[in-house]
């Protein structure tokens, strides 16, 4: 088993396929000998469950400040109870959403990006952050009927704009998600392996 603690996050719009891709990545990394684990935000812990009920499926959008603080609180718990212990064990942690979701979604809702970073300043930085880029029109067609408050074209367009700013400044690595599941998985894996091998 290859031992190296690493935090990778997979980001993208709702319905872009990141959960599927994050899980495929974990399987592939394990197959080649890395001890990889899948995790996600919002978490399945108390704060994450509260967020899903109150912020995402409560019918109307709560204040963007409340959203940002709750997501940050969930993230601090996530880091303390799951991410840090896994990294200490030398695992590769693949997080389906992380800090960039707060910057993109709560930033798109009008919050200052520096403030969002400030309330998240005690979480650890990911070693690598992937943005799985799929057109907002495409994700909207894919989304199931039981929509969350985020799942509308206007929000998804704004969120994508913010994500793309982080692609431009080099914080996120863009992967074109408008292709087959297999092709996307292949590119994500090679991006990660390149990074692991220092390429
Ligand atoms: P998911 O269904 O892709 O897991 O994501 C849940 C929703 O929560 C999605 O619309 C993005 C949103 N979200 C935020 O707005 N801020 C955050 O910090 C996180 C982690 C998720």
Short mmCIF file of C-alpha atoms and ligand atoms in Angstrom, two decimals:
data_model
loop_
_atom_site.label_atom_id
_atom_site.label_comp_id
_atom_site.label_asym_id
_atom_site.label_seq_id
_atom_site.Cartn_x
_atom_site.Cartn_y
_atom_site.Cartn_z
CA UNK A 1 0.00 0.00 0.00
CA UNK A 2 1.42 3.38 -1.00
CA UNK A 3 1.29 5.77 1.96
CA UNK A 4 0.79 9.45 1.44
CA UNK A 5 -1.80 11.74 3.03
CA UNK A 6 -3.42 13.98 0.46
CA UNK A 7 -6.63 15.96 0.19
CA UNK A 8 -8.26 16.18 -3.21
CA UNK A 9 -11.58 17.87 -3.81
CA UNK A 10 -13.95 17.51 -6.71
CA UNK A 11 -16.10 20.53 -7.41
CA UNK A 12 -18.81 21.42 -9.89
CA UNK A 13 -22.40 22.39 -10.51
CA UNK A 14 -25.32 20.34 -9.20
CA UNK A 15 -25.81 17.34 -11.48
CA UNK A 16 -22.38 17.63 -13.16
CA UNK A 17 -21.46 14.05 -12.28
CA UNK A 18 -18.91 14.80 -9.59
CA UNK A 19 -20.25 12.23 -7.10
CA UNK A 20 -19.98 9.48 -9.71
CA UNK A 21 -16.52 10.67 -10.74
CA UNK A 22 -15.24 11.05 -7.17
CA UNK A 23 -16.31 7.47 -6.42
CA UNK A 24 -14.75 6.13 -9.64
CA UNK A 25 -11.52 7.95 -8.75
CA UNK A 26 -11.40 6.34 -5.31
CA UNK A 27 -11.93 2.88 -6.83
CA UNK A 28 -9.22 3.43 -9.44
CA UNK A 29 -6.71 4.76 -6.91
CA UNK A 30 -7.34 1.76 -4.68
CA UNK A 31 -6.86 -0.60 -7.58
CA UNK A 32 -3.38 0.78 -8.16
CA UNK A 33 -2.42 0.56 -4.50
CA UNK A 34 -3.34 3.89 -2.92
CA UNK A 35 -5.37 3.92 0.25
CA UNK A 36 -8.10 6.29 -0.94
CA UNK A 37 -11.37 7.21 0.77
CA UNK A 38 -14.49 9.00 -0.44
CA UNK A 39 -16.17 11.70 1.61
CA UNK A 40 -18.62 14.51 0.87
CA UNK A 41 -20.04 17.87 1.88
CA UNK A 42 -22.56 18.68 3.11
CA UNK A 43 -21.71 15.77 5.41
CA UNK A 44 -24.02 13.13 6.79
CA UNK A 45 -23.28 14.43 10.31
CA UNK A 46 -25.65 16.53 12.43
CA UNK A 47 -24.77 19.89 10.84
CA UNK A 48 -24.77 18.49 7.31
CA UNK A 49 -28.17 16.89 7.80
CA UNK A 50 -29.50 20.13 9.21
CA UNK A 51 -28.18 22.04 6.18
CA UNK A 52 -29.91 19.63 3.78
CA UNK A 53 -33.22 20.00 5.56
CA UNK A 54 -33.11 23.68 6.43
CA UNK A 55 -31.06 25.33 3.66
CA UNK A 56 -31.36 23.09 0.64
CA UNK A 57 -34.80 21.54 0.87
CA UNK A 58 -36.58 24.05 3.06
CA UNK A 59 -38.44 25.54 0.09
CA UNK A 60 -36.90 29.00 0.09
CA UNK A 61 -33.34 30.18 0.25
CA UNK A 62 -32.10 31.29 3.68
CA UNK A 63 -29.78 34.29 4.12
CA UNK A 64 -26.46 33.84 2.32
CA UNK A 65 -24.61 34.66 5.56
CA UNK A 66 -26.43 31.90 7.43
CA UNK A 67 -25.70 29.48 4.59
CA UNK A 68 -22.01 30.36 4.57
CA UNK A 69 -21.66 29.97 8.35
CA UNK A 70 -23.49 26.64 8.42
CA UNK A 71 -21.45 25.20 5.55
CA UNK A 72 -18.26 26.40 7.27
CA UNK A 73 -19.34 24.80 10.57
CA UNK A 74 -20.07 21.51 8.79
CA UNK A 75 -16.65 21.73 7.13
CA UNK A 76 -14.82 22.26 10.45
CA UNK A 77 -16.50 19.13 11.82
CA UNK A 78 -15.69 17.26 8.64
CA UNK A 79 -12.03 18.23 8.83
CA UNK A 80 -11.71 17.37 12.51
CA UNK A 81 -13.60 14.09 12.56
CA UNK A 82 -12.89 12.58 9.15
CA UNK A 83 -10.32 14.37 7.02
CA UNK A 84 -7.47 14.90 9.50
CA UNK A 85 -7.66 11.35 10.95
CA UNK A 86 -7.60 9.90 7.41
CA UNK A 87 -4.67 12.09 6.36
CA UNK A 88 -2.77 11.07 9.48
CA UNK A 89 -3.26 7.46 8.38
CA UNK A 90 -1.61 8.36 5.07
CA UNK A 91 -4.85 8.13 3.08
CA UNK A 92 -5.84 10.01 -0.03
CA UNK A 93 -9.09 11.76 0.86
CA UNK A 94 -11.35 12.54 -2.10
CA UNK A 95 -13.95 15.07 -1.01
CA UNK A 96 -17.05 15.53 -3.11
CA UNK A 97 -17.27 19.32 -2.57
CA UNK A 98 -15.19 21.36 -0.14
CA UNK A 99 -14.18 24.98 0.38
CA UNK A 100 -14.67 25.99 -3.27
CA UNK A 101 -18.37 25.11 -3.06
CA UNK A 102 -18.76 27.80 -0.40
CA UNK A 103 -16.78 30.30 -2.45
CA UNK A 104 -18.76 29.51 -5.61
CA UNK A 105 -22.31 29.13 -4.24
CA UNK A 106 -22.29 31.66 -1.42
CA UNK A 107 -20.06 33.94 -3.52
CA UNK A 108 -22.55 33.70 -6.39
CA UNK A 109 -25.26 34.64 -3.89
CA UNK A 110 -23.46 37.93 -3.33
CA UNK A 111 -21.09 37.34 -0.42
CA UNK A 112 -17.61 38.74 -0.43
CA UNK A 113 -15.11 36.00 -1.33
CA UNK A 114 -12.52 37.25 1.17
CA UNK A 115 -15.06 37.00 3.97
CA UNK A 116 -15.94 33.44 2.95
CA UNK A 117 -12.24 32.59 3.00
CA UNK A 118 -11.87 34.25 6.40
CA UNK A 119 -14.61 32.18 8.05
CA UNK A 120 -12.98 29.08 6.55
CA UNK A 121 -9.42 30.07 7.41
CA UNK A 122 -8.90 27.25 9.91
CA UNK A 123 -9.76 24.43 7.53
CA UNK A 124 -6.87 22.76 5.75
CA UNK A 125 -6.25 23.62 2.12
CA UNK A 126 -6.77 20.90 -0.45
CA UNK A 127 -3.63 19.67 -2.21
CA UNK A 128 -5.51 19.52 -5.48
CA UNK A 129 -8.93 20.83 -6.49
CA UNK A 130 -10.70 19.67 -9.65
CA UNK A 131 -13.54 21.59 -11.30
CA UNK A 132 -15.69 19.26 -13.35
CA UNK A 133 -17.09 21.69 -15.87
CA UNK A 134 -20.49 20.96 -17.40
CA UNK A 135 -22.72 23.54 -19.11
CA UNK A 136 -25.46 24.97 -16.83
CA UNK A 137 -28.11 24.12 -19.47
CA UNK A 138 -27.01 20.49 -19.42
CA UNK A 139 -27.09 20.11 -15.65
CA UNK A 140 -30.53 21.70 -15.43
CA UNK A 141 -31.90 19.11 -17.87
CA UNK A 142 -30.36 16.29 -15.82
CA UNK A 143 -31.66 17.34 -12.41
CA UNK A 144 -34.35 15.31 -10.75
CA UNK A 145 -37.79 16.73 -9.91
CA UNK A 146 -37.13 17.05 -6.16
CA UNK A 147 -35.06 20.16 -6.64
CA UNK A 148 -33.03 21.99 -4.02
CA UNK A 149 -33.07 25.78 -3.80
CA UNK A 150 -29.80 25.88 -5.77
CA UNK A 151 -31.07 23.97 -8.75
CA UNK A 152 -32.12 26.68 -11.17
CA UNK A 153 -30.43 27.98 -14.28
CA UNK A 154 -29.65 31.45 -12.98
CA UNK A 155 -27.90 30.17 -9.84
CA UNK A 156 -25.97 27.50 -11.76
CA UNK A 157 -24.76 30.08 -14.30
CA UNK A 158 -23.52 32.43 -11.58
CA UNK A 159 -21.88 29.58 -9.66
CA UNK A 160 -20.02 28.49 -12.81
CA UNK A 161 -18.71 32.04 -13.30
CA UNK A 162 -17.16 32.00 -9.84
CA UNK A 163 -15.66 28.55 -10.31
CA UNK A 164 -14.10 29.72 -13.57
CA UNK A 165 -12.39 32.61 -11.78
CA UNK A 166 -10.57 30.03 -9.66
CA UNK A 167 -9.65 28.09 -12.78
CA UNK A 168 -8.18 31.28 -14.19
CA UNK A 169 -6.09 32.01 -11.11
CA UNK A 170 -4.84 28.43 -10.99
CA UNK A 171 -6.56 27.28 -7.79
CA UNK A 172 -8.85 24.86 -9.62
CA UNK A 173 -7.93 22.46 -12.41
CA UNK A 174 -10.69 22.36 -15.04
CA UNK A 175 -11.76 19.03 -16.46
CA UNK A 176 -14.22 19.14 -19.36
CA UNK A 177 -17.24 17.22 -18.08
CA UNK A 178 -19.22 17.40 -21.32
CA UNK A 179 -17.88 14.00 -22.42
CA UNK A 180 -18.49 10.32 -21.68
CA UNK A 181 -18.16 9.10 -18.10
CA UNK A 182 -15.17 7.00 -19.14
CA UNK A 183 -13.27 9.81 -20.80
CA UNK A 184 -13.84 12.13 -17.87
CA UNK A 185 -12.71 9.47 -15.38
CA UNK A 186 -9.56 8.86 -17.39
CA UNK A 187 -8.62 12.53 -17.40
CA UNK A 188 -9.29 12.97 -13.69
CA UNK A 189 -7.13 9.96 -12.85
CA UNK A 190 -4.26 11.12 -15.03
CA UNK A 191 -4.44 14.61 -13.49
CA UNK A 192 -4.17 13.10 -10.01
CA UNK A 193 -1.39 10.68 -10.95
CA UNK A 194 0.57 13.47 -12.59
CA UNK A 195 0.27 15.45 -9.40
CA UNK A 196 1.23 12.47 -7.21
CA UNK A 197 4.25 11.78 -9.33
CA UNK A 198 5.25 15.43 -9.18
CA UNK A 199 4.62 16.02 -12.90
P1 LIG B 1 -24.67 18.07 -3.56
O1 LIG B 1 -26.11 17.72 -3.73
O2 LIG B 1 -23.93 18.24 -4.85
O3 LIG B 1 -23.99 17.21 -2.59
O4 LIG B 1 -24.58 19.54 -2.92
C1 LIG B 1 -25.51 20.08 -2.11
C2 LIG B 1 -25.74 21.53 -2.42
O5 LIG B 1 -25.13 22.35 -1.44
C3 LIG B 1 -25.27 22.03 -3.77
O6 LIG B 1 -26.32 22.78 -4.37
C4 LIG B 1 -24.15 22.97 -3.43
C5 LIG B 1 -24.48 23.45 -2.05
N1 LIG B 1 -23.32 23.84 -1.25
C6 LIG B 1 -23.14 25.20 -0.96
O7 LIG B 1 -23.93 26.04 -1.37
N2 LIG B 1 -22.05 25.55 -0.20
C7 LIG B 1 -21.15 24.65 0.27
O8 LIG B 1 -20.18 25.02 0.95
C8 LIG B 1 -21.37 23.25 -0.04
C9 LIG B 1 -20.41 22.23 0.49
C10 LIG B 1 -22.46 22.91 -0.79
#
